[in-house]
Amino acid sequence: MLTIATGNKAVAAAVKEVRPEVIAAYPITPQTEIVEQIAEYVTSGELDSRYIPVESEHSAMAACIGASITGARTFTATSSHGLAYMHEMVNWAAGARLPIVMANVNRALGPGWNVWAEHTDSFQERDTGWLQVYVSTVQEAYDTALMAFRIAEHKDVLLPVMVNLDGFVLSHSMQSLETVTPGDFVPPLHLPHAIDVTNPAGYGTLTGPDEHFKFRWEIEQAMRKSVRVIADTERDFAERFGRQYGVAEEYRYEDADVVVIAMGTLGKEAEVAVDLLRNEGVKAGSLRVRWLRPFPELDLSGRDIVVIDRDYSFGFGGVLAHSLMAKSRIEPYSVIAGLGGQEVTFDDIAGFVRDRTPGSETWFGVKGNV
Amino acid sequence: MTEIPKEEYILKCTSACAGCPSSLILRYVLKAAGPDTVLVVPACCTSVIQGIYPNTALNVPVYNVAFAAAAACASGMSEAFRKAGKKTSVIVYAGDGGTVDIGIQALSGAFERETDFLYICYDNEAYGNTGMQRSGSTPVGARTTTTPGGKTHAKKDIDAIVAAHNPSYLATACAAYPQDLFKKVGKALSLRGSKFIHVLAPCPPGWRFSSEMTVEMGKLAVKSGIWILYERESGKVTINGPSKAAMIKPVPLEDYLSGQGRFKGISQKAIDALKSQAEQRAKHLQKEAEGIC
Amino acid sequence: MYEIRIHSRGGQGGVTAARLLALAAFRDGNYATACPFYGAERRGAPVVSYVRIDDRPIRIYSQIRNPDLVVVLDPSVMEVVDVLHGLKSGGRVLINGATTDKIRGCPAYAVDLTGIALAEKLVVAGSPILNTPVIGALAKMGIVSVDSAKKAIREMFSDERNVRAAEAAYRELVI
């Protein structure tokens, strides 16, 4: 069905299609619309789920964990401080190999209070063993949320997946949305280690160094295998529903001499900057990185690269820029921009390309920046 | 006498200390609960007692979870089982730290939502697993590693806090009265909604008494009136036999205190405070039992 | 691409107006986005919402700098906000009120949306609902078709008075 929806409502609509048995969530700006919409679906009977209105995000993830280990499909949503508060259980979910799907509406962390878009909240969770994907349109939020359940629950993965969308900019933007009937695109969940009272087992018991090490290695193996599962899932999605995104979405990339790399909505806005630069005769292209974990292996050799980070690791640098430096052996122009919802236009992005100084970092709009 | 099943769900390979009340309590909890049960255990002595991976001393599924998360985890588990049409009992088995301190928010949330589960707090009145640091449940005057001069604050009244949530069932119990505990767990699990049982767990290394004295110490706690056995069902309070007797003719509190190294050198002021707290609690419960308040 | 900036105060329905307009444009067969700019979500504070309409997918998320049309749902915001800021040359202004006196140098239109809302008794929590009548006025200005405007209103609201209010605004606005 073709309709129009906000990013938040698109996520809720996708969740309705896959019918999780248990949903536990706590409201936080700008995620609220997701939980309100789901509560509405459950109340009206459109969605036959147990909705647990928990008293905190820590409990939201704990409740998802408790439900998931019985073999139930689970979903939660949060943002910013909620995600930070949940951090302990975010680790637990991945360590317990539970295919929980969570929407995170990217928002800056305080102080001071700031409700606008920034990727630092979810980037801080990057080492927890969750798969992480970042979307740029309402349609992509919907499609990716559907795919997230299938990827998380795949027998070769069995890791949680976080679907990230920019706060307000995307969560509250209304765009066209084509909803689908997923059918068997997301098959029923079979959790091999689900609790079985007829075959009792201890979960998460005291674990020595050797076993702990082995479990960590298994998470990494699953993370590596997820690369193929993501590709297969995308391919099947494209065959059934006609849309495909890739681990990183290319735009006028093939013959580009200079490439802008960004994530989320800034990655979409960068496409407009690319058109602007092409009109000026600059052979520009863009690459919108979707998956932060597993991080893509990209061949970026022989081009100038401008990386926009909507995040920062203090005392280190932009996380996306440094990840690409390590993985793709490039020396980019690293631009830190859009923190706390800072306005970054396609004109600004074109400016980054024109003014690029490979190998250096700049903080957009900050006077006297390094 | 109530017939107690012969089946054992806690096997003879635990890593518990000698004289451990926690494994004793759990033994009777599981006998009452039976095999269609899942335990949710936050960080506490039981995290260790059940053994080291890949072994387990427990013959029911045990889900170990982060310190603050037990009641919330059980919420999700209970909802998932009910959604799947299963009647499996979900029992949180948590220490006092995981209940009255770090776990209290999740506990309050789960009870407010009338989660269908049983929450058991086995209370050894300190953080035992980490070597006896004070908890909110440590009584005044007790020495712990973080209150070397004796605790200056009173024991938190978790039962009153839980009672304020109007649970389907609330009871206290004691490791020294396994029959009473067995009956209470059975009754709790026969009811729907949120149930709470608070069990006193006299801890030999933590309280500093010799390990064959666990049951004796528990009996002294009840007989002296510092620990009162009672039940609260749909708002109605029933004081159980041993505590009724203690209210008529208590043994001196000093008999209970003097057997424990943690109270060595306790001030008269702290003893008076303990006595007055115990008296007030008894008076209040008696009034409630008589339907006066 | 046609870009519209809507000025209102928190609680007056500016955000919903943007969403309704985007929905109506979408029902016309165009691409449309409605992006509210959220400050602190307080009733009564000046707020801005953006609508973009195009025949191709829209990839811009940043705020509208040079709108083709400015809509002012609450004329009192003109005392604190320069609503004409960045208006394209030849750009137009639509004001909720009886007069366009305060607007100079560009085509301006006025319609009493508040009066229309009150006449239909469209009042929520003491405030007249402006977001549905304004869609009627925008249809009159040719931003969306009348059919799509009504469709959009009916998709988002079950109360038929909203459609009547939009029709009234369509009739009353003089172009």
mmCIF file of C-alpha atoms in Angstrom, chain A residues 47-358:
data_model
loop_
_atom_site.group_PDB
_atom_site.id
_atom_site.type_symbol
_atom_site.label_atom_id
_atom_site.label_comp_id
_atom_site.label_asym_id
_atom_site.label_seq_id
_atom_site.Cartn_x
_atom_site.Cartn_y
_atom_site.Cartn_z
ATOM 1 C CA LEU A 47 -1.132 -6.239 16.594
ATOM 2 C CA ASP A 48 -1.415 -9.274 18.866
ATOM 3 C CA SER A 49 1.682 -8.622 21.010
ATOM 4 C CA ARG A 50 2.337 -8.360 24.722
ATOM 5 C CA TYR A 51 3.310 -4.729 25.177
ATOM 6 C CA ILE A 52 5.190 -4.179 28.463
ATOM 7 C CA PRO A 53 5.239 -0.511 29.512
ATOM 8 C CA VAL A 54 8.436 -0.807 31.547
ATOM 9 C CA GLU A 55 9.693 1.774 34.022
ATOM 10 C CA SER A 56 13.091 2.360 32.376
ATOM 11 C CA GLU A 57 15.190 1.527 29.337
ATOM 12 C CA HIS A 58 17.370 -0.772 31.429
ATOM 13 C CA SER A 59 14.217 -2.749 32.161
ATOM 14 C CA ALA A 60 13.050 -2.494 28.539
ATOM 15 C CA MET A 61 16.092 -4.404 27.350
ATOM 16 C CA ALA A 62 15.976 -6.742 30.372
ATOM 17 C CA ALA A 63 12.353 -7.599 29.570
ATOM 18 C CA CYS A 64 13.230 -8.188 25.898
ATOM 19 C CA ILE A 65 16.043 -10.473 27.044
ATOM 20 C CA GLY A 66 13.727 -12.440 29.364
ATOM 21 C CA ALA A 67 11.158 -12.823 26.602
ATOM 22 C CA SER A 68 13.667 -13.565 23.861
ATOM 23 C CA ILE A 69 15.314 -16.432 25.741
ATOM 24 C CA THR A 70 11.954 -18.261 25.730
ATOM 25 C CA GLY A 71 12.110 -18.115 21.921
ATOM 26 C CA ALA A 72 9.764 -15.152 21.500
ATOM 27 C CA ARG A 73 10.316 -12.451 18.866
ATOM 28 C CA THR A 74 10.970 -9.143 20.608
ATOM 29 C CA PHE A 75 11.282 -5.472 19.784
ATOM 30 C CA THR A 76 12.121 -2.261 21.605
ATOM 31 C CA ALA A 77 12.926 1.321 20.693
ATOM 32 C CA THR A 78 14.896 4.051 22.382
ATOM 33 C CA SER A 79 17.176 7.039 21.881
ATOM 34 C CA SER A 80 20.161 8.838 23.370
ATOM 35 C CA HIS A 81 20.039 8.792 27.179
ATOM 36 C CA GLY A 82 17.725 5.809 27.044
ATOM 37 C CA LEU A 83 20.282 3.851 25.074
ATOM 38 C CA ALA A 84 23.051 4.940 27.432
ATOM 39 C CA TYR A 85 20.964 3.873 30.437
ATOM 40 C CA MET A 86 20.321 0.538 28.720
ATOM 41 C CA HIS A 87 24.007 -0.012 27.935
ATOM 42 C CA GLU A 88 24.589 -2.848 30.420
ATOM 43 C CA MET A 89 21.711 -4.857 28.996
ATOM 44 C CA VAL A 90 22.694 -3.998 25.416
ATOM 45 C CA ASN A 91 25.860 -5.978 26.117
ATOM 46 C CA TRP A 92 23.855 -8.751 27.771
ATOM 47 C CA ALA A 93 21.539 -9.163 24.776
ATOM 48 C CA ALA A 94 24.400 -9.713 22.348
ATOM 49 C CA GLY A 95 26.379 -11.903 24.746
ATOM 50 C CA ALA A 96 23.288 -14.076 25.246
ATOM 51 C CA ARG A 97 22.926 -14.354 21.429
ATOM 52 C CA LEU A 98 19.385 -13.023 21.423
ATOM 53 C CA PRO A 99 17.995 -11.730 18.109
ATOM 54 C CA ILE A 100 16.297 -8.665 19.599
ATOM 55 C CA VAL A 101 15.544 -5.834 17.177
ATOM 56 C CA MET A 102 15.753 -2.270 18.472
ATOM 57 C CA ALA A 103 15.083 1.026 16.766
ATOM 58 C CA ASN A 104 17.305 3.820 18.017
ATOM 59 C CA VAL A 105 16.329 7.345 17.105
ATOM 60 C CA ASN A 106 19.709 9.053 17.040
ATOM 61 C CA ARG A 107 19.943 11.996 19.410
ATOM 62 C CA ALA A 108 22.728 13.845 21.220
ATOM 63 C CA LEU A 109 23.611 13.096 24.843
ATOM 64 C CA GLY A 110 23.602 15.782 27.534
ATOM 65 C CA PRO A 111 24.505 17.885 29.200
ATOM 66 C CA GLY A 112 22.981 20.279 28.251
ATOM 67 C CA TRP A 113 19.700 18.803 27.193
ATOM 68 C CA ASN A 114 19.640 18.436 23.447
ATOM 69 C CA VAL A 115 16.996 16.409 21.647
ATOM 70 C CA TRP A 116 18.376 16.682 18.114
ATOM 71 C CA ALA A 117 20.220 14.348 15.794
ATOM 72 C CA GLU A 118 23.709 13.022 16.510
ATOM 73 C CA HIS A 119 25.174 9.554 16.076
ATOM 74 C CA THR A 120 27.287 9.451 19.238
ATOM 75 C CA ASP A 121 24.563 7.624 21.209
ATOM 76 C CA SER A 122 24.606 4.489 19.058
ATOM 77 C CA PHE A 123 28.311 4.753 18.169
ATOM 78 C CA GLN A 124 28.994 4.333 21.887
ATOM 79 C CA GLU A 125 27.351 0.888 21.595
ATOM 80 C CA ARG A 126 29.454 -0.199 18.645
ATOM 81 C CA ASP A 127 31.592 -2.709 20.599
ATOM 82 C CA THR A 128 28.677 -4.552 22.229
ATOM 83 C CA GLY A 129 28.156 -7.212 19.557
ATOM 84 C CA TRP A 130 25.043 -5.652 18.007
ATOM 85 C CA LEU A 131 24.662 -5.270 14.274
ATOM 86 C CA GLN A 132 24.023 -1.609 13.516
ATOM 87 C CA VAL A 133 22.421 -0.085 10.444
ATOM 88 C CA TYR A 134 21.679 3.582 9.665
ATOM 89 C CA VAL A 135 18.860 4.650 7.358
ATOM 90 C CA SER A 136 18.183 7.821 5.412
ATOM 91 C CA THR A 137 14.547 7.809 4.287
ATOM 92 C CA VAL A 138 11.157 6.797 5.650
ATOM 93 C CA GLN A 139 10.961 3.964 3.124
ATOM 94 C CA GLU A 140 14.423 2.759 4.049
ATOM 95 C CA ALA A 141 13.504 2.824 7.757
ATOM 96 C CA TYR A 142 10.534 0.571 7.019
ATOM 97 C CA ASP A 143 12.377 -1.798 4.691
ATOM 98 C CA THR A 144 15.401 -2.034 6.976
ATOM 99 C CA ALA A 145 13.313 -2.717 10.082
ATOM 100 C CA LEU A 146 11.707 -5.657 8.248
ATOM 101 C CA MET A 147 15.091 -6.947 7.108
ATOM 102 C CA ALA A 148 16.531 -6.501 10.613
ATOM 103 C CA PHE A 149 14.302 -9.238 12.062
ATOM 104 C CA ARG A 150 15.289 -11.720 9.378
ATOM 105 C CA ILE A 151 18.991 -10.930 9.711
ATOM 106 C CA ALA A 152 18.998 -11.038 13.529
ATOM 107 C CA GLU A 153 17.077 -14.320 13.644
ATOM 108 C CA HIS A 154 19.129 -16.089 10.957
ATOM 109 C CA LYS A 155 20.756 -19.221 12.376
ATOM 110 C CA ASP A 156 24.203 -18.028 11.295
ATOM 111 C CA VAL A 157 23.757 -14.687 13.067
ATOM 112 C CA LEU A 158 21.566 -14.833 16.209
ATOM 113 C CA LEU A 159 22.719 -11.406 17.259
ATOM 114 C CA PRO A 160 20.609 -8.335 18.009
ATOM 115 C CA VAL A 161 20.185 -5.623 15.378
ATOM 116 C CA MET A 162 19.885 -1.892 15.978
ATOM 117 C CA VAL A 163 18.139 0.173 13.296
ATOM 118 C CA ASN A 164 19.186 3.806 13.587
ATOM 119 C CA LEU A 165 17.323 6.817 12.247
ATOM 120 C CA ASP A 166 18.153 10.476 12.739
ATOM 121 C CA GLY A 167 16.116 12.195 15.436
ATOM 122 C CA PHE A 168 13.476 14.643 14.163
ATOM 123 C CA VAL A 169 15.170 15.052 10.773
ATOM 124 C CA LEU A 170 13.946 11.583 9.812
ATOM 125 C CA SER A 171 11.910 10.365 12.787
ATOM 126 C CA HIS A 172 9.449 13.243 12.409
ATOM 127 C CA SER A 173 9.714 13.835 8.658
ATOM 128 C CA MET A 174 6.826 12.701 6.544
ATOM 129 C CA GLN A 175 7.591 11.050 3.241
ATOM 130 C CA SER A 176 5.966 8.524 0.946
ATOM 131 C CA LEU A 177 5.963 4.947 2.140
ATOM 132 C CA GLU A 178 5.093 1.766 0.324
ATOM 133 C CA THR A 179 4.160 -0.867 2.877
ATOM 134 C CA VAL A 180 4.404 -4.531 1.944
ATOM 135 C CA THR A 181 3.004 -7.855 3.061
ATOM 136 C CA PRO A 182 6.181 -9.646 4.092
ATOM 137 C CA GLY A 183 4.662 -13.167 4.003
ATOM 138 C CA ASP A 184 7.478 -15.668 4.533
ATOM 139 C CA PHE A 185 10.171 -13.042 3.963
ATOM 140 C CA VAL A 186 10.596 -13.084 7.742
ATOM 141 C CA PRO A 187 10.174 -16.767 8.686
ATOM 142 C CA PRO A 188 9.114 -17.808 12.216
ATOM 143 C CA LEU A 189 11.873 -17.495 14.801
ATOM 144 C CA HIS A 190 13.587 -20.671 15.900
ATOM 145 C CA LEU A 191 15.972 -19.962 18.761
ATOM 146 C CA PRO A 192 18.133 -23.056 19.197
ATOM 147 C CA HIS A 193 19.070 -22.218 22.785
ATOM 148 C CA ALA A 194 15.578 -21.256 23.958
ATOM 149 C CA ILE A 195 14.646 -22.209 27.527
ATOM 150 C CA ASP A 196 13.164 -25.706 27.715
ATOM 151 C CA VAL A 197 11.905 -26.824 31.133
ATOM 152 C CA THR A 198 12.097 -30.459 30.009
ATOM 153 C CA ASN A 199 15.805 -30.051 29.330
ATOM 154 C CA PRO A 200 17.033 -27.644 32.018
ATOM 155 C CA ALA A 201 20.163 -25.615 31.409
ATOM 156 C CA GLY A 202 21.994 -22.820 33.150
ATOM 157 C CA TYR A 203 22.267 -19.591 31.173
ATOM 158 C CA GLY A 204 24.931 -17.022 31.827
ATOM 159 C CA THR A 205 26.481 -18.949 34.682
ATOM 160 C CA LEU A 206 29.943 -18.219 36.025
ATOM 161 C CA THR A 207 32.307 -18.618 33.061
ATOM 162 C CA GLY A 208 36.070 -19.010 33.141
ATOM 163 C CA PRO A 209 38.539 -17.247 30.834
ATOM 164 C CA ASP A 210 38.810 -20.046 28.262
ATOM 165 C CA GLU A 211 35.071 -20.389 27.785
ATOM 166 C CA HIS A 212 34.548 -16.631 27.872
ATOM 167 C CA PHE A 213 37.165 -16.208 25.158
ATOM 168 C CA LYS A 214 35.475 -18.883 23.053
ATOM 169 C CA PHE A 215 32.073 -17.182 23.383
ATOM 170 C CA ARG A 216 33.546 -13.835 22.303
ATOM 171 C CA TRP A 217 35.110 -15.506 19.281
ATOM 172 C CA GLU A 218 31.743 -17.029 18.405
ATOM 173 C CA ILE A 219 30.165 -13.573 18.449
ATOM 174 C CA GLU A 220 32.839 -12.370 16.050
ATOM 175 C CA GLN A 221 32.292 -15.381 13.795
ATOM 176 C CA ALA A 222 28.558 -14.634 13.719
ATOM 177 C CA MET A 223 29.344 -10.990 12.964
ATOM 178 C CA ARG A 224 31.509 -12.063 9.995
ATOM 179 C CA LYS A 225 28.869 -14.487 8.751
ATOM 180 C CA SER A 226 26.264 -11.738 8.977
ATOM 181 C CA VAL A 227 27.894 -10.028 5.975
ATOM 182 C CA ARG A 228 26.582 -12.768 3.695
ATOM 183 C CA VAL A 229 23.234 -12.966 5.507
ATOM 184 C CA ILE A 230 22.759 -9.215 5.027
ATOM 185 C CA ALA A 231 23.580 -9.516 1.320
ATOM 186 C CA ASP A 232 21.230 -12.499 0.856
ATOM 187 C CA THR A 233 18.453 -10.761 2.760
ATOM 188 C CA GLU A 234 18.849 -7.612 0.657
ATOM 189 C CA ARG A 235 18.810 -9.667 -2.543
ATOM 190 C CA ASP A 236 15.655 -11.508 -1.558
ATOM 191 C CA PHE A 237 14.031 -8.257 -0.456
ATOM 192 C CA ALA A 238 14.870 -6.691 -3.821
ATOM 193 C CA GLU A 239 13.413 -9.671 -5.700
ATOM 194 C CA ARG A 240 10.197 -9.582 -3.721
ATOM 195 C CA PHE A 241 9.659 -5.883 -3.201
ATOM 196 C CA GLY A 242 11.922 -4.135 -5.713
ATOM 197 C CA ARG A 243 14.145 -2.078 -3.432
ATOM 198 C CA GLN A 244 17.809 -2.557 -2.542
ATOM 199 C CA TYR A 245 20.277 -0.474 -0.531
ATOM 200 C CA GLY A 246 23.585 -2.299 -0.081
ATOM 201 C CA VAL A 247 26.055 -2.047 2.790
ATOM 202 C CA ALA A 248 26.866 1.394 1.466
ATOM 203 C CA GLU A 249 24.701 3.247 -1.034
ATOM 204 C CA GLU A 250 26.651 4.683 -3.972
ATOM 205 C CA TYR A 251 25.664 7.842 -5.825
ATOM 206 C CA ARG A 252 27.461 8.934 -9.037
ATOM 207 C CA TYR A 253 30.347 7.030 -7.533
ATOM 208 C CA GLU A 254 31.756 5.025 -10.436
ATOM 209 C CA ASP A 255 33.809 7.794 -12.146
ATOM 210 C CA ALA A 256 34.087 10.128 -9.163
ATOM 211 C CA ASP A 257 37.455 11.700 -8.341
ATOM 212 C CA VAL A 258 36.220 12.929 -4.983
ATOM 213 C CA VAL A 259 33.771 11.055 -2.808
ATOM 214 C CA VAL A 260 31.737 12.314 0.159
ATOM 215 C CA ILE A 261 31.131 9.604 2.748
ATOM 216 C CA ALA A 262 28.454 10.110 5.388
ATOM 217 C CA MET A 263 25.739 8.228 7.273
ATOM 218 C CA GLY A 264 22.015 8.683 7.788
ATOM 219 C CA THR A 265 20.200 11.720 6.412
ATOM 220 C CA LEU A 266 23.452 13.634 5.806
ATOM 221 C CA GLY A 267 24.397 10.849 3.404
ATOM 222 C CA LYS A 268 21.189 11.563 1.462
ATOM 223 C CA GLU A 269 21.692 15.333 1.529
ATOM 224 C CA ALA A 270 25.231 14.710 0.206
ATOM 225 C CA GLU A 271 23.711 13.430 -3.057
ATOM 226 C CA VAL A 272 22.292 16.889 -3.700
ATOM 227 C CA ALA A 273 25.737 18.367 -3.030
ATOM 228 C CA VAL A 274 27.192 15.905 -5.546
ATOM 229 C CA ASP A 275 24.736 17.125 -8.232
ATOM 230 C CA LEU A 276 25.693 20.706 -7.426
ATOM 231 C CA LEU A 277 29.427 19.931 -7.739
ATOM 232 C CA ARG A 278 28.940 17.958 -10.970
ATOM 233 C CA ASN A 279 27.228 21.021 -12.440
ATOM 234 C CA GLU A 280 30.376 22.971 -11.550
ATOM 235 C CA GLY A 281 32.485 20.377 -13.360
ATOM 236 C CA VAL A 282 33.763 18.619 -10.250
ATOM 237 C CA LYS A 283 33.645 14.833 -10.663
ATOM 238 C CA ALA A 284 32.085 14.218 -7.278
ATOM 239 C CA GLY A 285 30.268 11.180 -5.947
ATOM 240 C CA SER A 286 28.919 10.012 -2.625
ATOM 241 C CA LEU A 287 28.799 6.905 -0.530
ATOM 242 C CA ARG A 288 26.315 6.513 2.287
ATOM 243 C CA VAL A 289 27.574 3.927 4.776
ATOM 244 C CA ARG A 290 24.589 1.943 6.111
ATOM 245 C CA TRP A 291 26.161 -0.735 8.273
ATOM 246 C CA LEU A 292 28.440 0.353 11.098
ATOM 247 C CA ARG A 293 28.621 -3.240 12.385
ATOM 248 C CA PRO A 294 29.679 -5.301 10.605
ATOM 249 C CA PHE A 295 31.782 -2.465 9.171
ATOM 250 C CA PRO A 296 32.071 -2.662 5.381
ATOM 251 C CA GLU A 297 35.311 -3.341 3.524
ATOM 252 C CA LEU A 298 35.300 -0.600 0.889
ATOM 253 C CA ASP A 299 37.821 -0.119 -1.915
ATOM 254 C CA LEU A 300 38.300 3.640 -1.942
ATOM 255 C CA SER A 301 41.740 3.752 -3.533
ATOM 256 C CA GLY A 302 42.629 6.432 -6.053
ATOM 257 C CA ARG A 303 40.046 8.978 -4.958
ATOM 258 C CA ASP A 304 39.928 11.976 -2.683
ATOM 259 C CA ILE A 305 37.704 11.208 0.276
ATOM 260 C CA VAL A 306 35.709 13.609 2.450
ATOM 261 C CA VAL A 307 34.176 11.940 5.506
ATOM 262 C CA ILE A 308 31.414 13.601 7.511
ATOM 263 C CA ASP A 309 31.089 12.380 11.082
ATOM 264 C CA ARG A 310 27.933 13.227 13.028
ATOM 265 C CA ASP A 311 29.731 11.894 16.121
ATOM 266 C CA TYR A 312 33.035 12.263 17.896
ATOM 267 C CA SER A 313 35.345 10.169 20.031
ATOM 268 C CA PHE A 314 37.114 12.678 22.268
ATOM 269 C CA GLY A 315 40.881 12.494 22.221
ATOM 270 C CA PHE A 316 40.679 10.411 19.065
ATOM 271 C CA GLY A 317 38.581 11.745 16.182
ATOM 272 C CA GLY A 318 35.553 11.114 14.017
ATOM 273 C CA VAL A 319 34.653 7.445 14.371
ATOM 274 C CA LEU A 320 33.552 6.933 10.765
ATOM 275 C CA ALA A 321 36.644 8.688 9.397
ATOM 276 C CA HIS A 322 38.990 6.651 11.572
ATOM 277 C CA SER A 323 37.181 3.405 10.852
ATOM 278 C CA LEU A 324 37.609 4.047 7.124
ATOM 279 C CA MET A 325 41.245 5.052 7.626
ATOM 280 C CA ALA A 326 41.894 1.724 9.327
ATOM 281 C CA LYS A 327 39.776 -0.511 7.116
ATOM 282 C CA SER A 328 40.244 1.124 3.701
ATOM 283 C CA ARG A 329 43.683 2.655 4.217
ATOM 284 C CA ILE A 330 42.738 6.146 3.136
ATOM 285 C CA GLU A 331 43.739 9.597 4.270
ATOM 286 C CA PRO A 332 40.464 11.498 4.224
ATOM 287 C CA TYR A 333 39.456 15.049 4.911
ATOM 288 C CA SER A 334 37.573 14.499 8.161
ATOM 289 C CA VAL A 335 34.667 16.860 8.782
ATOM 290 C CA ILE A 336 32.881 16.846 12.113
ATOM 291 C CA ALA A 337 29.418 18.264 11.482
ATOM 292 C CA GLY A 338 25.806 18.091 12.564
ATOM 293 C CA LEU A 339 26.409 17.413 16.260
ATOM 294 C CA GLY A 340 23.370 18.140 18.417
ATOM 295 C CA GLY A 341 21.265 18.760 15.324
ATOM 296 C CA GLN A 342 23.581 21.370 13.794
ATOM 297 C CA GLU A 343 22.131 22.402 10.465
ATOM 298 C CA VAL A 344 24.232 21.067 7.566
ATOM 299 C CA THR A 345 22.936 21.844 4.093
ATOM 300 C CA PHE A 346 23.893 20.427 0.703
ATOM 301 C CA ASP A 347 25.607 23.781 0.070
ATOM 302 C CA ASP A 348 27.716 23.245 3.184
ATOM 303 C CA ILE A 349 28.611 19.722 2.052
ATOM 304 C CA ALA A 350 29.642 21.017 -1.386
ATOM 305 C CA GLY A 351 31.800 23.512 0.507
ATOM 306 C CA PHE A 352 33.521 20.679 2.406
ATOM 307 C CA VAL A 353 34.466 19.139 -0.934
ATOM 308 C CA ARG A 354 35.723 22.401 -2.422
ATOM 309 C CA ASP A 355 37.779 23.243 0.673
ATOM 310 C CA ARG A 356 39.070 19.746 1.365
ATOM 311 C CA THR A 357 42.511 19.232 2.883
ATOM 312 C CA PRO A 358 43.255 15.494 2.853
#
